[in-house]
Structure formats: structure tokens, C-alpha cells
JSON list of C-alpha atoms in Angstrom, two decimals:
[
{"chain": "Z", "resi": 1, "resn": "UNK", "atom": "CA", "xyz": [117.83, 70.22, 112.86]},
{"chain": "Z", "resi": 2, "resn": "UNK", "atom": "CA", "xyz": [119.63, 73.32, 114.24]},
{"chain": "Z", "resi": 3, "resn": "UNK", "atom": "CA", "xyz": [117.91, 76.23, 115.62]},
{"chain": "Z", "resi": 4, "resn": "UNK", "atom": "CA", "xyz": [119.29, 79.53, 115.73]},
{"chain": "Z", "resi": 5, "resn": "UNK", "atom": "CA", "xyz": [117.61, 82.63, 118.75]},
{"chain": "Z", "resi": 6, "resn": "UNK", "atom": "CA", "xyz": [118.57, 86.31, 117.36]},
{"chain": "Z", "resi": 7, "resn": "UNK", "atom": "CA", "xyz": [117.32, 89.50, 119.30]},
{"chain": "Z", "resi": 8, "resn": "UNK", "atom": "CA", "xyz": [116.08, 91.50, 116.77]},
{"chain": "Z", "resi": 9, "resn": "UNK", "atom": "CA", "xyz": [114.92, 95.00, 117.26]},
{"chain": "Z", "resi": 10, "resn": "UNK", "atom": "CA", "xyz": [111.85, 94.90, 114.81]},
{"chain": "Z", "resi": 11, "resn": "UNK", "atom": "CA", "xyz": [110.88, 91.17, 114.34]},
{"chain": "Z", "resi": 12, "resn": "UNK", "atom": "CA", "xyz": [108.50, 92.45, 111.53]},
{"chain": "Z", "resi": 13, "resn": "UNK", "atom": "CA", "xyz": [111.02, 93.81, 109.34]},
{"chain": "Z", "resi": 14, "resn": "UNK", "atom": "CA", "xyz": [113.57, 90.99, 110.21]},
{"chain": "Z", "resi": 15, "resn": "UNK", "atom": "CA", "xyz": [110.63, 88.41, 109.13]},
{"chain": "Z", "resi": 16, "resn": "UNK", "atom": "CA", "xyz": [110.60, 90.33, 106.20]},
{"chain": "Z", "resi": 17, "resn": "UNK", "atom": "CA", "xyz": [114.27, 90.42, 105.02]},
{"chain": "Z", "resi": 18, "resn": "UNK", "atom": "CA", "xyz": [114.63, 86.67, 106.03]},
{"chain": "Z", "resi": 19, "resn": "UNK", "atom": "CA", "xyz": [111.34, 85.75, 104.16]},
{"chain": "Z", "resi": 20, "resn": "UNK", "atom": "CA", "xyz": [112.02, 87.99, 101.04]},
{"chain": "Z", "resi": 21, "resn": "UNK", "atom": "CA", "xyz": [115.76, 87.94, 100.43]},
{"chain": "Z", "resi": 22, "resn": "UNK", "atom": "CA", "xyz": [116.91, 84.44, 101.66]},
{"chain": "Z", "resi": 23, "resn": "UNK", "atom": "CA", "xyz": [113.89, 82.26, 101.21]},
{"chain": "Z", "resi": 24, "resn": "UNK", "atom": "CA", "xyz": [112.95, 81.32, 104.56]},
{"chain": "Z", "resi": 25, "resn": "UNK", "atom": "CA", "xyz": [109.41, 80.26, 105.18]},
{"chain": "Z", "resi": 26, "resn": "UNK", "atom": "CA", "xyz": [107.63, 81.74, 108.05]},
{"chain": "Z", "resi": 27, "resn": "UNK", "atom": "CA", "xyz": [106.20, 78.87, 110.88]},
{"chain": "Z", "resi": 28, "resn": "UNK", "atom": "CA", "xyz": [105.05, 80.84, 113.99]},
{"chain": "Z", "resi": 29, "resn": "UNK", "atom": "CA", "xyz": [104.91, 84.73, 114.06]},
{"chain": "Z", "resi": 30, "resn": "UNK", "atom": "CA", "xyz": [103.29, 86.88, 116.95]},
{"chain": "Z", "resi": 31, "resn": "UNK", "atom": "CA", "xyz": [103.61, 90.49, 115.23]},
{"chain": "Z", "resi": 32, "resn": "UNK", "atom": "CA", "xyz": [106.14, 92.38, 117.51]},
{"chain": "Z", "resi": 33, "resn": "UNK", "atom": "CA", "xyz": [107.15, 90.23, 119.61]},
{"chain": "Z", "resi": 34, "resn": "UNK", "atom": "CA", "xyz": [108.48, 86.69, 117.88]},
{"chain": "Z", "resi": 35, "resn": "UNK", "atom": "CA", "xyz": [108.91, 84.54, 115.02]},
{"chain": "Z", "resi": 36, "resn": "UNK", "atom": "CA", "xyz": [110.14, 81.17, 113.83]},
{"chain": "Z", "resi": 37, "resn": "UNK", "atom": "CA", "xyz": [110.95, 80.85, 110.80]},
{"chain": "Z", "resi": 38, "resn": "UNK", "atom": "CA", "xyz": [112.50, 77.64, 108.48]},
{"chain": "Z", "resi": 39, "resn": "UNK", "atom": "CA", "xyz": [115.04, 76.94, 106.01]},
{"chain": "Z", "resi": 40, "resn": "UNK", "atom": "CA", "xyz": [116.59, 73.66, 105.33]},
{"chain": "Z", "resi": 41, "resn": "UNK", "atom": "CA", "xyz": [117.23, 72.20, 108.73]},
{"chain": "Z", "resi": 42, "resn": "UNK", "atom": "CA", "xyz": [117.60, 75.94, 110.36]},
{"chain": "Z", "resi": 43, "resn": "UNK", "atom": "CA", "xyz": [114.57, 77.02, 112.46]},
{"chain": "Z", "resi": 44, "resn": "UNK", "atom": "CA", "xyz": [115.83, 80.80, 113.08]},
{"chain": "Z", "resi": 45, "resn": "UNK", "atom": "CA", "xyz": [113.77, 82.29, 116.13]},
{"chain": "Z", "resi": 46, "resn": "UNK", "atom": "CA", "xyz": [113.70, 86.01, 115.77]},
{"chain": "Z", "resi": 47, "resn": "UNK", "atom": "CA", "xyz": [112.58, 87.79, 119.46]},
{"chain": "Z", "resi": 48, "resn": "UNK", "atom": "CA", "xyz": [112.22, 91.52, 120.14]},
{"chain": "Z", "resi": 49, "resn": "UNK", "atom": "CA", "xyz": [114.72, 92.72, 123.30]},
{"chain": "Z", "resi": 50, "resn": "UNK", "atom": "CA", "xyz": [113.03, 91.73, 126.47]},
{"chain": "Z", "resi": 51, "resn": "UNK", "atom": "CA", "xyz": [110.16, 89.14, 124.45]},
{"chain": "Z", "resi": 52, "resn": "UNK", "atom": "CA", "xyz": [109.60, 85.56, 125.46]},
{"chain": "Z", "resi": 53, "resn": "UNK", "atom": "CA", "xyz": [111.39, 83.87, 127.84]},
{"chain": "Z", "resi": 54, "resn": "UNK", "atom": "CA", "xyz": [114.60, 84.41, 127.27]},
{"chain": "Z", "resi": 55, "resn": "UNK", "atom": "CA", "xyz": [116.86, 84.77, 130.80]},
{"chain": "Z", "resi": 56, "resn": "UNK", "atom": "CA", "xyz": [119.14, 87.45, 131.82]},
{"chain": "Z", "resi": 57, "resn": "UNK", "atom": "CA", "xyz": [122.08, 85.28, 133.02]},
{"chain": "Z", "resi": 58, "resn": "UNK", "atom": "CA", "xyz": [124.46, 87.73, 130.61]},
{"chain": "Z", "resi": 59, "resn": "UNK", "atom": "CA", "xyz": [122.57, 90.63, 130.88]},
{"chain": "Z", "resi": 60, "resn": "UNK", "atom": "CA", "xyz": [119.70, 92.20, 129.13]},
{"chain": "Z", "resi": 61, "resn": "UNK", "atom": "CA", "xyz": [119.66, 90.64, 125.68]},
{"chain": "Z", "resi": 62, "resn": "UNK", "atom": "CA", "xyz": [119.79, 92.82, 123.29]},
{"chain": "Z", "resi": 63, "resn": "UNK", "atom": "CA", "xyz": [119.99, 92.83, 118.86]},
{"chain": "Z", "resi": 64, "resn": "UNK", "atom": "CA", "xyz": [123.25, 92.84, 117.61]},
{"chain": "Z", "resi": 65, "resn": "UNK", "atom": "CA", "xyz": [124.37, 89.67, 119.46]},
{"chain": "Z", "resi": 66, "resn": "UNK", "atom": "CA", "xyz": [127.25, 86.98, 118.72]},
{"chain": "Z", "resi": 67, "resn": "UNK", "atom": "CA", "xyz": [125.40, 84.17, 117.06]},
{"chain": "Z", "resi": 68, "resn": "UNK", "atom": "CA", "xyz": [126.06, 83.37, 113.39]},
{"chain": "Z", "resi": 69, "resn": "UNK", "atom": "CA", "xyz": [124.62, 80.74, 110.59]},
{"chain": "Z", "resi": 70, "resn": "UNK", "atom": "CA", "xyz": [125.89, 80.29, 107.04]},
{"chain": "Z", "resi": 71, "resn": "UNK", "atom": "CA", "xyz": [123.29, 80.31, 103.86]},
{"chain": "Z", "resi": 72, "resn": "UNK", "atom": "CA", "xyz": [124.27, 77.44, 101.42]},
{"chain": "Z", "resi": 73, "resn": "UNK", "atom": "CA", "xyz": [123.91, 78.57, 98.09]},
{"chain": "Z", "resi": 74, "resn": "UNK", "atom": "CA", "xyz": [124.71, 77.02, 94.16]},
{"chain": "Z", "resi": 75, "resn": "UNK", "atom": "CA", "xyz": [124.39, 81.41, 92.88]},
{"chain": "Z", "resi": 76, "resn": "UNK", "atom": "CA", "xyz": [126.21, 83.23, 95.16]},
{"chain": "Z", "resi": 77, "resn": "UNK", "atom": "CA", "xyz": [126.34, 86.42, 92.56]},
{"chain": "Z", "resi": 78, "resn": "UNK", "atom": "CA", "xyz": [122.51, 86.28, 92.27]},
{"chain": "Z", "resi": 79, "resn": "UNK", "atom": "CA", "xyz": [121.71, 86.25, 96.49]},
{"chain": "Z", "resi": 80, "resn": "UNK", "atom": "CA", "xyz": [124.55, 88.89, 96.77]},
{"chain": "Z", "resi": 81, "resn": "UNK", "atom": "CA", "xyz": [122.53, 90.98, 94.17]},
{"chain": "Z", "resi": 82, "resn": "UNK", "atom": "CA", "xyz": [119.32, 90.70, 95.41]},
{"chain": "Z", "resi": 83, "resn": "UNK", "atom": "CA", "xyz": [120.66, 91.43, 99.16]},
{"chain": "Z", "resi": 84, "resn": "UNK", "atom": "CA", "xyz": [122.17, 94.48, 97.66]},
{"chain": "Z", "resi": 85, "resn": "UNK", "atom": "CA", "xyz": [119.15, 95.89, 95.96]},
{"chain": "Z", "resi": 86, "resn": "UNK", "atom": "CA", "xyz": [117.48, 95.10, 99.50]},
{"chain": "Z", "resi": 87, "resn": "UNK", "atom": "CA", "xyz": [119.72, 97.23, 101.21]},
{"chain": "Z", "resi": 88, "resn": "UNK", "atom": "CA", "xyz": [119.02, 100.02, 98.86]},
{"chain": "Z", "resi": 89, "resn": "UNK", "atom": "CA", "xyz": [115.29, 99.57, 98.65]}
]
């Protein structure tokens, strides 16, 4: 199991895209403020700037950071499609 901590600045609409467009299921969500969500052996822990208990050893954490995961997939065209016609809502 690997786990995954991004800062998000709305952890609603980042549940959503996650959920939606790359099929992860939703396991703990505190509206606003946090969620953990599951795909495979990724649990992917979504916090608002400043939520939880996150330190500030590098500063005030903030969305947009360095941390990265790859999505494993047999239709590539298909999730690239349906990310697109997310983006354009």
C-alpha cells in the first residue's frame, strides 16, 4: 500500500475529479477540510492549505506541491478523453 498527501485548494472539487474521472472510491471525507480516497493500493489524502496536522518544517503547505503518482491503465485514449471533456465541462 502507498499513500499519497496533496494540498488541495478545494478538497470538494478535487474529491470530485478523482472520484468521477479516475475511479477512485471515496473512504473518509470531512467536507472542506480532508479526504482519503482509494484506488488499487493508492490511498490519496487530499487536505485543504493549513487542514489537519500537517507540519510547517518547509513552510506553509500549500496546493500545487511536488508529489506525483502514475494511473495504470489498459485504454489510455478513453481516460485521456474523458479527462478532456472534464476539463471542458
Amino acid at each position: 500500500m502507498v499513500s499519497v498527501r496533496y494540498i488541495v485548494a478545494d478538497v470538494n472539487e478535487a474529491v470530485a475529479f478523482y472520484r468521477d474521472n479516475l475511479d477512485f472510491k471515496i473512504d473518509k471525507h470531512t467536507p472542506g477540510k480532508f479526504a482519503a480516497l482509494l484506488r488499487d493500493d493508492l490511498t490519496l489524502y487530499l487536505s485543504a492549505p493549513g487542514a489537519g496536522s500537517g507540519g510547517q518544517a518547509g513552510g506553509d503547505p500549500k496546493p500545487g506541491g511536488w508529489n506525483r503518482f502514475m494511473i495504470v491503465t489498459n485504454e489510455v485514449d478513453v481516460l485521456i478523453e474523458r479527462l478532456r471533456r472534464a476539463d471542458h465541462g
